[in-house]
Amino acid sequence: MSRIGRLTVWLCVIAAMAITALMTHNTRWRLDTNLLDLLPKNQIDPGFSEATKRFTQQRSQQLIFLVGAKRQAQAIAAADLFAAKLKRTGAFNHINAAMSEKTQQAWGKFYFTHRAGLVSESDRILLQKGERAQLVRQALFALYGPMSVVSGKMLAHDPFFLFQRYMMSLHKPSAKVQLRQQHLMVQSKGQWYVLVTAATRDGAFSLSAQNLLVHEISQSISAVKLHWPAIRVLRTGVLFYAADGAHSARADITLISLGSIIGIILLMVWIFKGVGPLLLTLFSGGVGFVVAFVVTSAIFGKLFLLTLVFGASLIGIAVDYAFFYLSERHYGGVAWCAEQGLAMIFSGVTLGLLNILIAYAILLLTPFPALKQLACFSLVGLTMAYLTVVCVFPIVLKAYPLMPATVLERAFWRVAVFWRNARGRTVFFIVLVLASFNLVGIAQLKVNDSIKALQPMNPKLRVEQREIQKLTGNVFGLNALLVRAQSPTQVLARLHTLKEKLSQRFSSVPQPTMSVADYVPTLKSQQHAFEHINQLLYQKGLPAYLKKLGFDKTRQQVIATQLRDAKRPLLTLSSWLHAPVSTQLRFLWLGKIGKQYYTAMLLNQMLPLSQLREMINPIPYSYLMSQAATLSQLFGECRVNCLRLLGFVVMILCIAFCIRYGFAKAGLVLLPPLFGVGTSLGMLGYLGLPLTLFNTLALFIVLGIGCDYVLFFAETTGKPEATTLAVALSVLTTLLSFGLLVVSRTPVVALFGLTVAVGILTAALLAPLANRPHRRQGE
Amino acid sequence: MHKLTCRVLGLLGFAFFFMTATAANLPSSAGFKQVQSLLAAQRYVSGNFTQIRKVTLLRAPLVSTGTFRLSEKSGLIWHTQHPIKSTLTLSATKLTQQIEGGPVTVFTQAKQPIVFAFTKVFLSVFQGNTSELLKYFTVTFTGDKHDWHMRCVPVMSPLDKAIRQITLTGANTVKQVIIADSKGNTQTIRFTQVQVR
């Protein structure tokens, strides 16, 4: 194809991409920080999958704050100010700092109105057994006991104290929180804390909205501290973790991008003594990145953070093709011709690209959305970078005179010369030493798939979360049960069944579960209770009992008639869900998904997960949602899959290389990339660092770039000095970018950087081996 | 509608009368201070009680009698002899009740947190934590250590919604406590044959 033809192809591709970008730009692209989306779609039942998503989202809207001060009044004033500041942001559905008397009354009134069938668990049993005498004794105990406050009106409505006992038996999400001065408060170690809860308006955050909100919350806290410097504000919520994770990931992306770009700039200006080559290189890398971004967003809708981090590192590979071409020209002198130069490197870069395409195409076949996205991003990005070099560079590159070699060129050239001149025995010896060194390291390698290691939570946030849980007495962890049924009524019935089962199985745990069932009995059981009360207490001997209490005759009759004939509404799920009493617990109800209704049941964090799993797995209508465990398992599977694929890729490479180079040379060509991978693994083993999904992915990069290097050496028909320079430039830029990752705040990203850096350096130092037999034959 | 809170407040009100005097330090009279230190030294108190509950709409007051024991170690034990034989014990995190020799019902803070809504206040009262107590009541003291009255008015919600005032009368021990609620009901407890160790 002619130069103009190639340029036309390139322009067409770019135009197509621009149109795609324009067409999809309305659906604003989102960054996906939800780890659950990494799950293969067919792994769990679609209904439960959606319910999990909904619940995670609803829970992630919940924020909890504790505003603490030495003096109670100060804590209250600070909490009120804080709540007012939060309200002003307009980002919240509700903010609860104070609980007005009106609200308290509304709560009491709500249950009072629906009291007809509401009884405590122990009373329910007594009623079922027909233990009238015991119920009367209990009432008298309350009546004559020192602790009850009794009023005539209350006795007229509830002469047997059934409703009072029901209210006392109601669960509280946070056992240690008490109502004081119309605020929910905790007192601990000389500090008063006011509980402030809030629910954000929006569950799904764009990265910027998330940051803005966290910023606004921080500002609200600062504003409160401006008034009272000694105020403590503790906070927790999924939002903070997400924002923190995104923040550190973004910092990493910035670091790696800036690192590679600055590294590239400095290197290129130094070696090529001009900005032209630099601009061309950045152009090829930039085109690759932008197009990859556009295409991946268009296909997947939203991008994983993982993809972006990985994608940023792609620049490092994408510029290799440019380096190769530019180095070729660098050593070509004034007689150099762009077309001939391209011909020299064409098979090298093309095979290099093909080899990486194969590797990523295989990743594309895995069921894991994240890997697919990553593979798509890499495939598109690298192809575009390659096309840019092949199609655009020949038009703009012109010959220039030879320049004196820099220190860098001489140093790398010395390595290349060493391999070229080394005797076969020396090479064999070095390979043997390196191989055994690697094997000893690999033997010590440990594996870690824990999500905690992969996405470590900011320890400061964790400490705050624990402190809040400890102070408020909230015992519920991140695990939850999802329950579904054809109708809300059935959901409620199933919840009650599960609640009972769990409290029997884990009787030593004070409050094993929390769900809607703790507040709403089934209509059936309310109906039963109502009938029992009527038969046992209201129809028989009521006047005598009322007389014993001391009501006069007319009152006895009025009360008895009232109690017997009352047509009171039972407590229904929907009335509870729509009443203010459920404001803070409504997120447990997930509504209708498909044809079924779903709800979530919180689990005490003391419950052993394995036993829970054993119990829940056989029940088809419930699903144990344990993010950490599920994700750890997922990452484990993903890692094993990746390792297998890596092995598969190596096998394919072996075959391909054997076909192209013959058995003997294929061995030498394969050595550098394989040793790159081996040394990375060995180094991890020696340093006691774990093998995770992330550094397994890093091995793909090592293998890919390592193969690029050997292919450049093996395929070049030009000067080996040019290839050496290209590899030197590539390895230095890669080291600069990935080497910088080592300082990342996220250990897993640091591990990723270390793996790539060690592997690439090894592969680069060994790469000239690929040139060896070829040269010998030529001699 | 606030029976739940009311009951809890009742608990507080009751617990209060034994310990407040040891705690409240607001009134600065010498008599008050004497009473304060006198009661603070009483680590173990026992005796008989008569409780008279006057409830609106009821023709006659509800009267009960029995014995009580209060110690730092085991908290409060309240034996009602008449009209219904029953025992109630109360400590910081545990409440038990037994009616006419039946099974003992136990409430713990972990399982029934609402029952213990005011345990914390109760405890601070129990421990003679004066600074704590003054957050809940305004205390007016009259008399001297041979014959004194103490009027306690709750200052904070939701306490003030349920209790209007608590009046304590005593000499070297508490003789009588009257808890008046905001709805016109009163609970009077008289103590006789009180022994102190």
PDB file of N, CA, C and O in Angstrom, chain A residues 357-390:
ATOM      1  N   LEU A 357      -1.634  -8.797  20.602  1.00  0.00           N
ATOM      2  CA  LEU A 357      -3.054  -8.970  20.271  1.00  0.00           C
ATOM      3  C   LEU A 357      -3.530 -10.367  20.647  1.00  0.00           C
ATOM      4  O   LEU A 357      -4.628 -10.540  21.177  1.00  0.00           O
ATOM      5  N   ILE A 358      -2.690 -11.348  20.348  1.00  0.00           N
ATOM      6  CA  ILE A 358      -3.070 -12.734  20.685  1.00  0.00           C
ATOM      7  C   ILE A 358      -3.274 -12.856  22.193  1.00  0.00           C
ATOM      8  O   ILE A 358      -4.298 -13.362  22.678  1.00  0.00           O
ATOM      9  N   ALA A 359      -2.308 -12.311  22.932  1.00  0.00           N
ATOM     10  CA  ALA A 359      -2.383 -12.417  24.387  1.00  0.00           C
ATOM     11  C   ALA A 359      -3.675 -11.790  24.916  1.00  0.00           C
ATOM     12  O   ALA A 359      -4.388 -12.381  25.737  1.00  0.00           O
ATOM     13  N   TYR A 360      -4.008 -10.597  24.420  1.00  0.00           N
ATOM     14  CA  TYR A 360      -5.195  -9.927  24.930  1.00  0.00           C
ATOM     15  C   TYR A 360      -6.490 -10.509  24.376  1.00  0.00           C
ATOM     16  O   TYR A 360      -7.525 -10.483  25.039  1.00  0.00           O
ATOM     17  N   ALA A 361      -6.422 -11.022  23.160  1.00  0.00           N
ATOM     18  CA  ALA A 361      -7.617 -11.650  22.598  1.00  0.00           C
ATOM     19  C   ALA A 361      -8.017 -12.836  23.465  1.00  0.00           C
ATOM     20  O   ALA A 361      -9.202 -13.111  23.652  1.00  0.00           O
ATOM     21  N   ILE A 362      -7.021 -13.496  24.022  1.00  0.00           N
ATOM     22  CA  ILE A 362      -7.328 -14.628  24.890  1.00  0.00           C
ATOM     23  C   ILE A 362      -7.998 -14.142  26.175  1.00  0.00           C
ATOM     24  O   ILE A 362      -8.973 -14.721  26.660  1.00  0.00           O
ATOM     25  N   LEU A 363      -7.513 -13.016  26.687  1.00  0.00           N
ATOM     26  CA  LEU A 363      -8.150 -12.436  27.883  1.00  0.00           C
ATOM     27  C   LEU A 363      -9.611 -12.073  27.603  1.00  0.00           C
ATOM     28  O   LEU A 363     -10.465 -12.145  28.466  1.00  0.00           O
ATOM     29  N   LEU A 364      -9.852 -11.695  26.353  1.00  0.00           N
ATOM     30  CA  LEU A 364     -11.195 -11.285  25.954  1.00  0.00           C
ATOM     31  C   LEU A 364     -12.191 -12.436  26.088  1.00  0.00           C
ATOM     32  O   LEU A 364     -13.393 -12.228  26.203  1.00  0.00           O
ATOM     33  N   LEU A 365     -11.669 -13.664  26.048  1.00  0.00           N
ATOM     34  CA  LEU A 365     -12.544 -14.831  26.089  1.00  0.00           C
ATOM     35  C   LEU A 365     -12.987 -15.191  27.502  1.00  0.00           C
ATOM     36  O   LEU A 365     -13.888 -15.999  27.685  1.00  0.00           O
ATOM     37  N   THR A 366     -12.341 -14.597  28.510  1.00  0.00           N
ATOM     38  CA  THR A 366     -12.717 -14.955  29.878  1.00  0.00           C
ATOM     39  C   THR A 366     -14.090 -14.389  30.206  1.00  0.00           C
ATOM     40  O   THR A 366     -14.540 -13.442  29.580  1.00  0.00           O
ATOM     41  N   PRO A 367     -14.772 -14.981  31.206  1.00  0.00           N
ATOM     42  CA  PRO A 367     -16.118 -14.479  31.537  1.00  0.00           C
ATOM     43  C   PRO A 367     -16.085 -13.215  32.397  1.00  0.00           C
ATOM     44  O   PRO A 367     -17.118 -12.653  32.706  1.00  0.00           O
ATOM     45  N   PHE A 368     -14.900 -12.763  32.794  1.00  0.00           N
ATOM     46  CA  PHE A 368     -14.853 -11.643  33.731  1.00  0.00           C
ATOM     47  C   PHE A 368     -14.924 -10.299  33.003  1.00  0.00           C
ATOM     48  O   PHE A 368     -14.055  -9.977  32.197  1.00  0.00           O
ATOM     49  N   PRO A 369     -15.970  -9.542  33.267  1.00  0.00           N
ATOM     50  CA  PRO A 369     -16.158  -8.272  32.565  1.00  0.00           C
ATOM     51  C   PRO A 369     -14.918  -7.377  32.649  1.00  0.00           C
ATOM     52  O   PRO A 369     -14.574  -6.710  31.674  1.00  0.00           O
ATOM     53  N   ALA A 370     -14.285  -7.373  33.814  1.00  0.00           N
ATOM     54  CA  ALA A 370     -13.138  -6.475  33.986  1.00  0.00           C
ATOM     55  C   ALA A 370     -12.014  -6.851  33.035  1.00  0.00           C
ATOM     56  O   ALA A 370     -11.400  -5.995  32.399  1.00  0.00           O
ATOM     57  N   LEU A 371     -11.747  -8.129  32.918  1.00  0.00           N
ATOM     58  CA  LEU A 371     -10.663  -8.580  32.039  1.00  0.00           C
ATOM     59  C   LEU A 371     -11.007  -8.306  30.585  1.00  0.00           C
ATOM     60  O   LEU A 371     -10.161  -7.927  29.782  1.00  0.00           O
ATOM     61  N   LYS A 372     -12.276  -8.505  30.255  1.00  0.00           N
ATOM     62  CA  LYS A 372     -12.722  -8.228  28.886  1.00  0.00           C
ATOM     63  C   LYS A 372     -12.472  -6.774  28.529  1.00  0.00           C
ATOM     64  O   LYS A 372     -11.952  -6.450  27.468  1.00  0.00           O
ATOM     65  N   GLN A 373     -12.879  -5.924  29.462  1.00  0.00           N
ATOM     66  CA  GLN A 373     -12.745  -4.502  29.221  1.00  0.00           C
ATOM     67  C   GLN A 373     -11.273  -4.121  29.045  1.00  0.00           C
ATOM     68  O   GLN A 373     -10.905  -3.362  28.151  1.00  0.00           O
ATOM     69  N   LEU A 374     -10.496  -4.686  29.928  1.00  0.00           N
ATOM     70  CA  LEU A 374      -9.067  -4.426  29.899  1.00  0.00           C
ATOM     71  C   LEU A 374      -8.455  -4.881  28.574  1.00  0.00           C
ATOM     72  O   LEU A 374      -7.672  -4.173  27.941  1.00  0.00           O
ATOM     73  N   ALA A 375      -8.870  -6.070  28.142  1.00  0.00           N
ATOM     74  CA  ALA A 375      -8.349  -6.619  26.895  1.00  0.00           C
ATOM     75  C   ALA A 375      -8.774  -5.745  25.727  1.00  0.00           C
ATOM     76  O   ALA A 375      -7.980  -5.424  24.838  1.00  0.00           O
ATOM     77  N   CYS A 376     -10.043  -5.330  25.741  1.00  0.00           N
ATOM     78  CA  CYS A 376     -10.570  -4.480  24.677  1.00  0.00           C
ATOM     79  C   CYS A 376      -9.774  -3.183  24.611  1.00  0.00           C
ATOM     80  O   CYS A 376      -9.342  -2.747  23.532  1.00  0.00           O
ATOM     81  N   PHE A 377      -9.572  -2.593  25.785  1.00  0.00           N
ATOM     82  CA  PHE A 377      -8.833  -1.339  25.870  1.00  0.00           C
ATOM     83  C   PHE A 377      -7.435  -1.501  25.266  1.00  0.00           C
ATOM     84  O   PHE A 377      -6.983  -0.700  24.450  1.00  0.00           O
ATOM     85  N   SER A 378      -6.766  -2.572  25.642  1.00  0.00           N
ATOM     86  CA  SER A 378      -5.396  -2.788  25.174  1.00  0.00           C
ATOM     87  C   SER A 378      -5.349  -3.067  23.677  1.00  0.00           C
ATOM     88  O   SER A 378      -4.510  -2.522  22.960  1.00  0.00           O
ATOM     89  N   LEU A 379      -6.268  -3.921  23.228  1.00  0.00           N
ATOM     90  CA  LEU A 379      -6.297  -4.277  21.802  1.00  0.00           C
ATOM     91  C   LEU A 379      -6.442  -3.030  20.944  1.00  0.00           C
ATOM     92  O   LEU A 379      -5.668  -2.780  20.022  1.00  0.00           O
ATOM     93  N   VAL A 380      -7.440  -2.221  21.302  1.00  0.00           N
ATOM     94  CA  VAL A 380      -7.724  -1.031  20.503  1.00  0.00           C
ATOM     95  C   VAL A 380      -6.577  -0.029  20.603  1.00  0.00           C
ATOM     96  O   VAL A 380      -6.097   0.494  19.594  1.00  0.00           O
ATOM     97  N   GLY A 381      -6.132   0.206  21.816  1.00  0.00           N
ATOM     98  CA  GLY A 381      -5.092   1.203  22.039  1.00  0.00           C
ATOM     99  C   GLY A 381      -3.813   0.861  21.309  1.00  0.00           C
ATOM    100  O   GLY A 381      -3.220   1.703  20.608  1.00  0.00           O
ATOM    101  N   LEU A 382      -3.384  -0.374  21.423  1.00  0.00           N
ATOM    102  CA  LEU A 382      -2.123  -0.775  20.795  1.00  0.00           C
ATOM    103  C   LEU A 382      -2.244  -0.761  19.272  1.00  0.00           C
ATOM    104  O   LEU A 382      -1.329  -0.335  18.567  1.00  0.00           O
ATOM    105  N   THR A 383      -3.379  -1.240  18.791  1.00  0.00           N
ATOM    106  CA  THR A 383      -3.563  -1.255  17.343  1.00  0.00           C
ATOM    107  C   THR A 383      -3.505   0.170  16.793  1.00  0.00           C
ATOM    108  O   THR A 383      -2.878   0.435  15.761  1.00  0.00           O
ATOM    109  N   MET A 384      -4.150   1.082  17.477  1.00  0.00           N
ATOM    110  CA  MET A 384      -4.157   2.470  16.999  1.00  0.00           C
ATOM    111  C   MET A 384      -2.761   3.078  17.038  1.00  0.00           C
ATOM    112  O   MET A 384      -2.358   3.809  16.124  1.00  0.00           O
ATOM    113  N   ALA A 385      -2.027   2.774  18.105  1.00  0.00           N
ATOM    114  CA  ALA A 385      -0.670   3.298  18.203  1.00  0.00           C
ATOM    115  C   ALA A 385       0.175   2.742  17.050  1.00  0.00           C
ATOM    116  O   ALA A 385       0.944   3.463  16.399  1.00  0.00           O
ATOM    117  N   TYR A 386      -0.008   1.468  16.790  1.00  0.00           N
ATOM    118  CA  TYR A 386       0.712   0.804  15.704  1.00  0.00           C
ATOM    119  C   TYR A 386       0.352   1.440  14.358  1.00  0.00           C
ATOM    120  O   TYR A 386       1.222   1.812  13.563  1.00  0.00           O
ATOM    121  N   LEU A 387      -0.942   1.589  14.130  1.00  0.00           N
ATOM    122  CA  LEU A 387      -1.399   2.175  12.862  1.00  0.00           C
ATOM    123  C   LEU A 387      -0.845   3.581  12.688  1.00  0.00           C
ATOM    124  O   LEU A 387      -0.451   3.986  11.594  1.00  0.00           O
ATOM    125  N   THR A 388      -0.801   4.335  13.750  1.00  0.00           N
ATOM    126  CA  THR A 388      -0.281   5.695  13.679  1.00  0.00           C
ATOM    127  C   THR A 388       1.177   5.680  13.234  1.00  0.00           C
ATOM    128  O   THR A 388       1.589   6.458  12.375  1.00  0.00           O
ATOM    129  N   VAL A 389       1.946   4.765  13.833  1.00  0.00           N
ATOM    130  CA  VAL A 389       3.364   4.686  13.470  1.00  0.00           C
ATOM    131  C   VAL A 389       3.524   4.293  12.004  1.00  0.00           C
ATOM    132  O   VAL A 389       4.258   4.920  11.240  1.00  0.00           O
ATOM    133  N   VAL A 390       2.788   3.284  11.604  1.00  0.00           N
ATOM    134  CA  VAL A 390       2.957   2.740  10.254  1.00  0.00           C
ATOM    135  C   VAL A 390       2.364   3.673   9.192  1.00  0.00           C
ATOM    136  O   VAL A 390       2.907   3.815   8.092  1.00  0.00           O
TER     137      VAL A 390
END
